[in-house]
Structures are given as C-alpha cells and as structure tokens.
C-alpha cells in the first residue's frame, strides 16, 4: 500500500515554535484559533511574521488575516443510477484590493473550509508578488472525481457553477483549475455561466481560465505552473552554484504540476531520479524519463508499476540524495519527519503550502534553501491572467510570446524576493511575503478604507 500522503500533524508541544505576542493579539482580534496545527492559522502566521518585520500597519494585518467572503453551498445531483447525492462546494474570496478575486477550484474528497481559506489567502499573496492585477480566491467541491462517470462529473460541475454563479464574474471573481480539476471542467463552467449570465459582458467565458485552447484557453496554460517552477529554478540556482544541466531532482506528486516540472526541467538537462505519488515511490539512479513516466501515469493512474524504475519505500524516497526536491502534490506534506529525511540543496515548492512551519525549520537547520510556493508556483495564475487578457481583447497569443511574458513575470518576482531578502536579512519565504505585502500596502495607502 503506498503512502505518499500527509503525516499526521504532530502535537503543538512537539516542535512548533510558539506564536509571538503580536501574532496572538491579531488571532484574538480576528477570532482565529491559536492552534499551531491548524492550516489556516499556520498560513496567516507566516504572513504576520513578515508583516512584523516590515512594520505593516495594524489595520492591514487585520484585513489580511481573514477572507472577505466565505461561501459554502450544498447542491443535489442525480447519479447515473437514478439516485440523488448531496455535494458540498466552496468559494472563498480573500481579498480584491489589487483586482478581481482569482484562484483555482479544487475537486478533492478532503477539501474543507480551512483548506480553501488558506489557498485563497495564498492567491492574494501570489498575485501580488507576481505582479498581476488580481486579488485572491479559491474554491472547490468535496468530491472524488475518480469515483464518478464523466456524465456525473459534468452534472456536478454544472450544478456547482449554478450554485455560485451570482458570486463569480469576469470582472469580479475568476476561478481556474487546481488539484483534481482540469480544462474540461473549466469548459463546462464557462458554458454554464454563459448560459445563466446576463451580466457576463462581451465574453462571459472570461469568467474562468484554464479552458481548453479550442474554447478560449491560452496556449501554454496547461504547462504554465511547471514552466514557472523551472523558470524560478533557472533564475535562483546560480546563486547556489548549481547548474540545471548538472542537477538531479526528485518529484513528489506527478499530476499536472509535477509532470510538467519534470518534463521541462529534464529538457534543461536535469536528471529526475525519484518520483512519488499516491500509488507508490520509484527510483532509478540512471534517470527516469519524465515523458515516458507521464505516459505511464496517464494510462495507469499513477507511478506504480513503471517498468524503467525500481519500487522503493517512503523512507528511501525522501532520503534519496538530489540537488532539487520538487513537492508538487498537496499541502502540509513536508512535516518534521519528512524534512528530517530530505537530502537536497533546494526545495522548489510546486504545490501550495507543501511545507509546514515546523518542517521548514528542520529544512533550514540543514541549510536547505526553500523556494516558496507564492513565488515558485505563480506561473499558473500568470498565464491565467494572459488567458483572461486574450479573452477580453479577443486576441490569441502564440506560445513563444506566452512563454516569454511568463518568464519576465517569474524573473521579476524572483528579483523582488531577492531584494527583500537582502534588505530585511531574512529567508526567502519571509522575503516573498514582504515583497507581496509591500504592493498591497501601497494600494491600500492610496485607496484608503471606505467610508
Ligand atoms: N490553482 C492555481 C494556483 O494555485 C492557478 C490559479 C489560477 O490560475 O487562477 O495557483
């Protein structure tokens, strides 16, 4: 039985740093649990740490510590067997100071409110850092798409769209794919919204990004998050005296982000030697071909059974010595036990929030550099922005142009992060948050607070 799943969180007395007095005060003021294992509390505490360092005004710390809107819906759908099931869906709108709410829709059986709130918060930070005119949002449906037929999924997705249709819009809140959702789902959402909406503007399909290229999608969107991971690595590796063509790497999670990161990094000359997902752990010191593995995963549903690699244990996977480790699965997967085992120079966070604060402290103590998710995986939302611009202006950009523009955004975000690190003498994650918060602070300073 494979176990590429989250470790059970350790108790707060076991390895977690206490919150500072200033953080505790904010948690009390905005009514957040002071539980160090709570994902949302963890996420906000990282922001508050950066906020303290840069002296972010108190009112902004309060505003950012809670999302603006939390929408939860329940809706019935008729299954293929004629019986009805009730589904739970979410859309959390964290902040829209810099532009419309933006962020993916996660279709996963473990989706819950704190999870969606954390991911929405991270979108606010990510969009600010990477310089796109968006705020942050996130949503999802508590569903295991593998257990439903295509027809059932279509009905679930369309019914969910109807349930949140009045809360999204091309100039208000623009969802996109995330874990478990894909371009086909986005097409159904765009079609349902276009049908229901009388206020969609000239092109109601701009309500969602990550659509198929045949229906308003952008070239380069599917690979964009992986492309951004590799663009970030190429930009950041030289300061660690590493060259992509000399790097070995391992990947945790071989879905969209993991497989594209693997394929694009391999194209730069790097060698993938270990991969894990929910089906198993594999290794081949001579190299695992990222393209061959992608074909195998698409055919069989996971890395297990890939003929040109050996099946290994979870411990062996994490202990495999590599230059770059790319977590590209779910959040909170690198906790203290995993961090203790990881042997690499750089962790490039392809997933959102894959490293817990306690896990990160272990990595740092071992001298491992962490390229934080709000920088490293911002490629997806950046090309989503390009898709939206193309929809709104009725253009279609070629792939070279998309890739070039994406690279500009990624390099600029990396430079801003480096600059903040230098100025505040902190780690890269704190620096990325400081750079993101700086842009939000400037926006709030000029727009003020109504009334
Ligand atoms: N779900 C992706 C993310 O977490 C993409 C969001 C988007 O394109 O809006 O960044």
XYZ file of C-alpha atoms and ligand atoms in Angstrom:
461
model
C 0.000 0.000 0.000
C 1.527 3.325 -0.996
C 1.536 6.150 1.481
C 2.572 9.343 -0.290
C 0.140 11.087 1.990
C 0.383 13.675 4.727
C 1.953 12.672 8.042
C -0.363 13.127 10.965
C 0.405 16.585 12.358
C 2.491 16.454 15.486
C 1.072 17.966 18.619
C 1.800 21.624 19.251
C 4.042 20.819 22.167
C 6.244 18.809 19.881
C 8.463 21.005 17.780
C 6.292 24.004 16.924
C 7.547 27.456 17.784
C 5.084 29.436 19.865
C 3.336 32.386 18.233
C 4.655 35.805 19.159
C 2.583 38.087 21.370
C 1.828 40.328 18.386
C 0.535 37.351 16.357
C -1.554 36.097 19.260
C -3.147 39.523 19.566
C -4.117 39.539 15.882
C -5.501 35.979 16.114
C -7.683 37.104 19.029
C -8.802 40.257 17.254
C -9.922 38.397 14.141
C -11.189 35.341 16.022
C -8.782 32.718 14.708
C -7.873 29.545 16.626
C -4.380 29.690 18.146
C -3.793 26.070 17.159
C -0.351 25.676 15.537
C -1.565 22.603 13.614
C -4.463 24.498 12.026
C -3.583 25.071 8.390
C -5.197 28.490 8.157
C -3.573 29.683 11.382
C -0.215 28.409 10.095
C -0.694 30.231 6.798
C -1.619 33.517 8.455
C 1.228 33.250 10.978
C 3.780 33.217 8.147
C 2.268 36.433 6.791
C 2.214 38.030 10.262
C 5.876 37.192 10.744
C 6.707 39.089 7.527
C 4.269 41.862 8.491
C 6.030 42.374 11.834
C 9.421 42.580 10.141
C 8.332 45.235 7.659
C 6.063 47.087 10.114
C 2.909 46.530 8.087
C 0.160 48.771 9.502
C -2.028 47.029 12.056
C -5.268 47.584 10.082
C -3.769 45.714 7.116
C -2.733 42.796 9.276
C -6.331 42.574 10.469
C -7.799 42.808 6.963
C -5.486 40.151 5.544
C -5.887 37.754 8.469
C -9.433 36.865 7.381
C -11.004 36.465 3.932
C -13.629 38.947 2.786
C -16.236 36.316 1.903
C -16.620 32.621 2.648
C -19.293 30.993 0.501
C -20.396 27.444 1.175
C -23.046 25.716 -0.930
C -24.844 22.366 -0.898
C -26.446 21.055 -4.046
C -28.107 17.800 -5.141
C -27.099 15.909 -8.278
C -28.782 12.897 -9.855
C -26.340 9.988 -10.256
C -26.273 7.524 -13.165
C -28.229 5.010 -11.041
C -31.139 7.470 -10.688
C -30.424 8.256 -7.005
C -29.528 11.739 -5.763
C -26.396 12.712 -3.833
C -25.802 15.967 -1.992
C -22.487 17.752 -2.612
C -20.649 20.472 -0.710
C -18.883 23.292 -2.563
C -16.881 26.343 -1.555
C -15.731 29.679 -2.874
C -13.613 31.810 -0.582
C -12.837 35.372 -1.683
C -9.873 36.533 0.324
C -9.004 39.982 -0.968
C -9.705 42.142 -4.043
C -7.686 45.279 -3.374
C -5.477 44.716 -6.419
C -8.172 43.426 -8.786
C -10.830 40.718 -9.149
C -10.601 37.653 -6.903
C -8.600 34.937 -8.677
C -7.786 31.333 -7.913
C -8.463 27.718 -8.670
C -11.175 25.201 -7.879
C -10.052 22.059 -6.107
C -12.036 18.858 -6.615
C -10.916 16.513 -3.876
C -12.577 14.374 -1.182
C -10.542 16.118 1.570
C -11.468 19.696 0.612
C -12.582 21.652 3.667
C -13.123 25.279 4.614
C -9.746 25.943 6.309
C -8.005 24.423 3.359
C -9.836 26.636 0.870
C -9.312 29.722 3.086
C -5.565 29.074 3.221
C -5.345 28.563 -0.514
C -7.376 31.734 -1.160
C -5.048 33.677 1.134
C -2.011 32.326 -0.727
C -3.537 33.510 -4.022
C -3.694 37.086 -2.692
C -0.001 36.897 -1.851
C 0.947 35.136 -5.084
C -0.912 37.536 -7.392
C 0.597 40.495 -5.590
C 4.136 39.103 -5.787
C 3.993 38.104 -9.439
C 2.550 41.464 -10.462
C -0.821 40.525 -11.959
C -3.864 42.771 -11.347
C -5.770 40.275 -9.203
C -6.727 39.571 -5.648
C -7.010 36.081 -4.200
C -9.749 33.475 -4.084
C -10.126 29.720 -4.072
C -12.920 27.215 -4.217
C -13.676 23.596 -4.553
C -16.037 20.697 -4.390
C -15.713 17.892 -1.870
C -15.706 15.115 -4.443
C -13.534 12.264 -5.659
C -13.757 12.689 -9.416
C -12.239 9.226 -9.938
C -15.388 7.712 -8.447
C -17.769 9.401 -10.883
C -18.569 8.852 -14.545
C -17.982 11.679 -16.994
C -21.709 12.414 -17.073
C -21.931 12.566 -13.278
C -18.917 14.904 -13.122
C -20.452 17.146 -15.768
C -23.663 17.409 -13.768
C -21.767 18.022 -10.503
C -19.636 20.746 -12.070
C -22.527 22.456 -13.856
C -24.735 22.369 -10.770
C -21.892 23.792 -8.639
C -21.460 26.580 -11.200
C -25.153 27.406 -10.951
C -24.863 27.496 -7.151
C -22.043 30.086 -7.187
C -22.909 31.886 -10.460
C -24.042 35.045 -8.680
C -20.793 35.221 -6.743
C -18.350 34.974 -9.645
C -17.893 37.010 -12.849
C -15.292 38.029 -15.452
C -14.635 41.315 -13.620
C -15.346 40.089 -10.105
C -14.080 36.572 -9.369
C -12.367 34.339 -11.926
C -11.831 30.687 -10.984
C -9.373 28.281 -12.672
C -8.170 24.669 -12.365
C -6.425 23.306 -9.277
C -5.816 19.815 -7.884
C -8.396 17.398 -9.323
C -9.918 19.805 -11.829
C -8.998 20.164 -15.494
C -9.692 22.093 -18.682
C -12.816 20.048 -19.486
C -14.308 21.077 -16.137
C -13.431 24.710 -16.923
C -15.222 24.417 -20.301
C -18.405 23.177 -18.569
C -18.176 26.042 -16.076
C -17.693 28.631 -18.839
C -20.618 27.206 -20.804
C -22.928 27.034 -17.782
C -22.038 30.545 -16.690
C -22.513 31.921 -20.235
C -25.932 30.287 -20.352
C -27.020 31.601 -16.943
C -25.403 35.004 -17.025
C -26.938 38.179 -18.323
C -24.103 40.253 -16.919
C -21.113 38.412 -18.347
C -20.049 41.292 -20.599
C -18.851 40.766 -24.150
C -17.205 37.446 -23.429
C -18.718 35.583 -20.486
C -16.204 32.740 -20.961
C -13.641 35.129 -19.396
C -15.294 34.173 -16.089
C -12.869 31.261 -15.875
C -9.324 30.475 -17.019
C -7.581 27.207 -17.770
C -10.136 26.478 -20.504
C -9.310 24.191 -23.440
C -7.484 26.028 -26.237
C -10.450 25.245 -28.530
C -12.739 27.285 -26.269
C -10.882 30.435 -25.230
C -7.957 28.800 -23.442
C -4.397 30.066 -23.818
C -1.506 28.230 -25.366
C 0.934 27.383 -22.604
C -1.629 27.436 -19.758
C -1.586 23.700 -19.147
C 2.164 23.590 -18.554
C 2.361 27.066 -17.002
C 2.796 26.140 -13.331
C 5.564 23.630 -14.152
C 7.129 26.147 -16.525
C 7.121 28.739 -13.736
C 8.744 26.272 -11.309
C 11.572 25.713 -13.788
C 11.866 29.431 -14.666
C 12.274 30.116 -10.934
C 14.882 27.379 -10.571
C 16.860 28.629 -13.566
C 16.820 32.121 -12.045
C 17.704 31.048 -8.494
C 20.091 28.089 -8.934
C 23.197 30.089 -9.951
C 23.389 31.775 -6.544
C 23.606 28.292 -5.039
C 26.357 27.448 -7.534
C 24.110 24.875 -9.216
C 23.565 24.463 -12.949
C 20.271 22.989 -14.229
C 22.098 20.687 -16.642
C 24.103 19.210 -13.756
C 21.164 18.819 -11.346
C 19.489 15.669 -10.141
C 15.953 16.008 -8.817
C 13.003 14.180 -7.334
C 9.303 14.967 -7.609
C 6.501 14.377 -5.113
C 3.174 14.194 -6.986
C 3.045 13.516 -10.724
C -0.113 15.331 -11.770
C -0.155 18.481 -13.873
C 2.443 20.446 -11.876
C 4.785 17.537 -11.088
C 4.828 16.084 -14.585
C 5.329 19.422 -16.355
C 8.033 20.468 -13.882
C 9.736 17.122 -14.527
C 9.489 17.315 -18.303
C 10.610 20.946 -18.576
C 13.462 20.577 -16.050
C 14.613 17.455 -17.887
C 14.591 19.461 -21.138
C 17.046 21.832 -19.427
C 19.367 18.854 -18.906
C 18.454 17.945 -15.298
C 18.034 14.269 -14.338
C 14.946 13.014 -12.480
C 15.873 10.081 -10.251
C 12.956 9.578 -7.850
C 9.196 10.164 -8.026
C 6.320 9.528 -5.616
C 2.561 9.796 -5.757
C -0.485 8.270 -4.056
C 0.234 4.929 -5.780
C 3.892 4.462 -4.852
C 7.559 5.516 -4.768
C 10.023 4.810 -7.588
C 13.714 5.419 -8.259
C 16.294 4.956 -10.958
C 19.713 6.484 -10.340
C 20.411 6.456 -14.072
C 17.384 8.714 -14.614
C 13.623 8.329 -15.044
C 12.427 9.730 -18.350
C 9.845 12.363 -17.408
C 7.936 11.988 -20.680
C 7.749 8.166 -20.512
C 6.578 8.368 -16.905
C 3.899 10.880 -17.888
C 2.543 8.433 -20.491
C 2.536 5.634 -17.883
C 0.748 7.787 -15.277
C -1.899 8.922 -17.763
C -2.527 5.297 -18.741
C -2.495 3.661 -15.299
C -3.377 6.493 -12.887
C -0.060 6.566 -11.010
C 3.701 5.986 -10.934
C 3.363 2.465 -9.514
C 4.465 -0.256 -11.912
C 6.626 1.992 -14.117
C 8.901 -0.599 -15.734
C 12.048 1.540 -16.037
C 12.432 2.233 -12.298
C 12.537 0.300 -9.036
C 9.818 0.465 -6.443
C 11.190 1.887 -3.156
C 9.869 2.718 0.324
C 8.673 6.116 1.521
C 11.855 6.487 3.608
C 14.074 5.614 0.654
C 12.235 8.149 -1.499
C 12.719 11.039 0.914
C 16.315 10.051 1.679
C 17.303 9.896 -2.000
C 20.114 12.430 -2.378
C 19.262 15.007 -5.037
C 20.070 18.627 -5.789
C 16.430 19.717 -6.147
C 13.336 18.313 -4.450
C 10.017 19.388 -6.025
C 6.913 18.850 -3.860
C 4.049 19.100 -6.340
C 1.198 17.346 -4.534
C -0.923 18.601 -1.642
C -0.273 20.971 1.239
C 1.374 20.018 4.566
C 3.217 17.026 3.081
C 6.647 18.073 4.335
C 6.357 17.965 8.074
C 9.200 17.330 10.518
C 9.629 13.585 9.764
C 9.819 14.151 6.009
C 12.061 17.206 6.423
C 14.442 15.157 8.578
C 14.770 12.640 5.752
C 15.026 15.012 2.785
C 18.570 15.250 1.442
C 18.827 18.033 -1.135
C 20.142 21.547 -1.726
C 16.882 23.211 -2.800
C 13.167 22.580 -2.250
C 11.159 24.119 -5.104
C 7.552 24.332 -3.932
C 5.390 23.437 -6.929
C 2.387 22.721 -4.677
C 0.704 25.304 -2.461
C 1.870 25.238 1.178
C 3.580 21.822 0.947
C 5.935 22.613 3.852
C 4.661 23.170 7.383
C 6.414 25.836 9.509
C 7.877 23.056 11.672
C 9.042 21.180 8.574
C 10.605 24.344 7.218
C 12.568 24.919 10.416
C 14.119 21.469 10.013
C 14.993 22.136 6.362
C 16.556 25.484 7.256
C 18.601 23.968 10.065
C 20.001 21.586 7.465
C 20.915 24.516 5.214
C 18.338 23.636 2.543
C 17.062 26.593 0.505
C 13.269 26.709 0.085
C 11.844 28.466 -2.978
C 8.430 29.428 -1.578
C 5.221 28.490 -3.358
C 3.942 32.041 -3.754
C 6.963 32.632 -5.973
C 7.733 29.195 -7.370
C 4.238 28.120 -8.456
C 2.952 31.506 -9.624
C 3.304 30.523 -13.280
C -0.210 29.062 -13.416
C -2.035 32.190 -12.364
C 0.256 34.336 -14.503
C -0.741 32.516 -17.690
C -4.343 32.527 -16.427
C -4.013 36.307 -16.470
C -2.723 36.131 -20.060
C -5.724 33.959 -20.990
C -8.117 36.471 -19.436
C -6.450 39.376 -21.262
C -6.731 37.447 -24.552
C -10.431 36.728 -23.874
C -11.171 40.340 -23.020
C -9.388 41.708 -26.079
C -10.370 38.898 -28.488
C -6.746 38.035 -29.228
C -4.800 34.837 -29.327
C -1.104 34.898 -28.466
C 1.455 32.433 -29.785
C 3.265 30.090 -27.425
C 6.650 31.788 -27.716
C 5.081 35.075 -26.642
C 3.253 33.451 -23.703
C 6.454 31.727 -22.527
C 8.490 34.899 -22.862
C 5.983 37.021 -20.943
C 5.690 34.347 -18.261
C 9.450 34.258 -17.866
C 9.526 38.055 -17.445
C 6.964 37.870 -14.618
C 8.763 34.988 -12.886
C 12.188 36.644 -13.108
C 10.821 39.961 -11.838
C 9.098 38.231 -8.893
C 12.323 36.362 -8.069
C 14.282 39.617 -8.196
C 11.783 41.372 -5.908
C 12.079 38.453 -3.480
C 15.873 38.562 -3.539
C 15.841 42.319 -2.976
C 13.565 41.968 0.064
C 15.782 39.200 1.417
C 18.781 41.458 1.177
C 17.014 44.416 2.756
C 15.410 42.505 5.630
C 18.104 39.828 6.063
C 15.556 37.025 6.164
C 14.756 33.716 4.487
C 13.221 33.587 1.010
C 9.681 32.794 2.178
C 9.560 35.786 4.503
C 11.119 37.901 1.748
C 8.487 36.809 -0.794
C 5.725 37.733 1.662
C 7.346 41.101 2.372
C 7.509 41.869 -1.368
C 3.862 40.811 -1.800
C 2.708 42.798 1.237
C 4.579 45.866 0.053
C 2.421 46.078 -3.111
C -0.785 45.594 -1.110
C 0.308 48.254 1.378
C 0.917 50.764 -1.417
C -2.520 50.031 -2.917
C -4.290 50.451 0.434
C -2.375 53.644 1.174
C -3.739 55.356 -1.916
C -7.229 53.866 -1.990
C -7.960 54.113 1.733
C -10.770 52.316 3.530
C -14.430 53.065 2.826
C -16.219 55.090 4.228
N -4.738 26.782 -8.968
C -3.587 27.507 -9.436
C -2.820 28.100 -8.271
O -2.941 27.657 -7.148
C -3.921 28.501 -10.527
C -4.882 29.574 -10.169
C -5.337 30.412 -11.354
O -4.873 30.192 -12.455
O -6.168 31.280 -11.136
O -2.019 28.978 -8.424
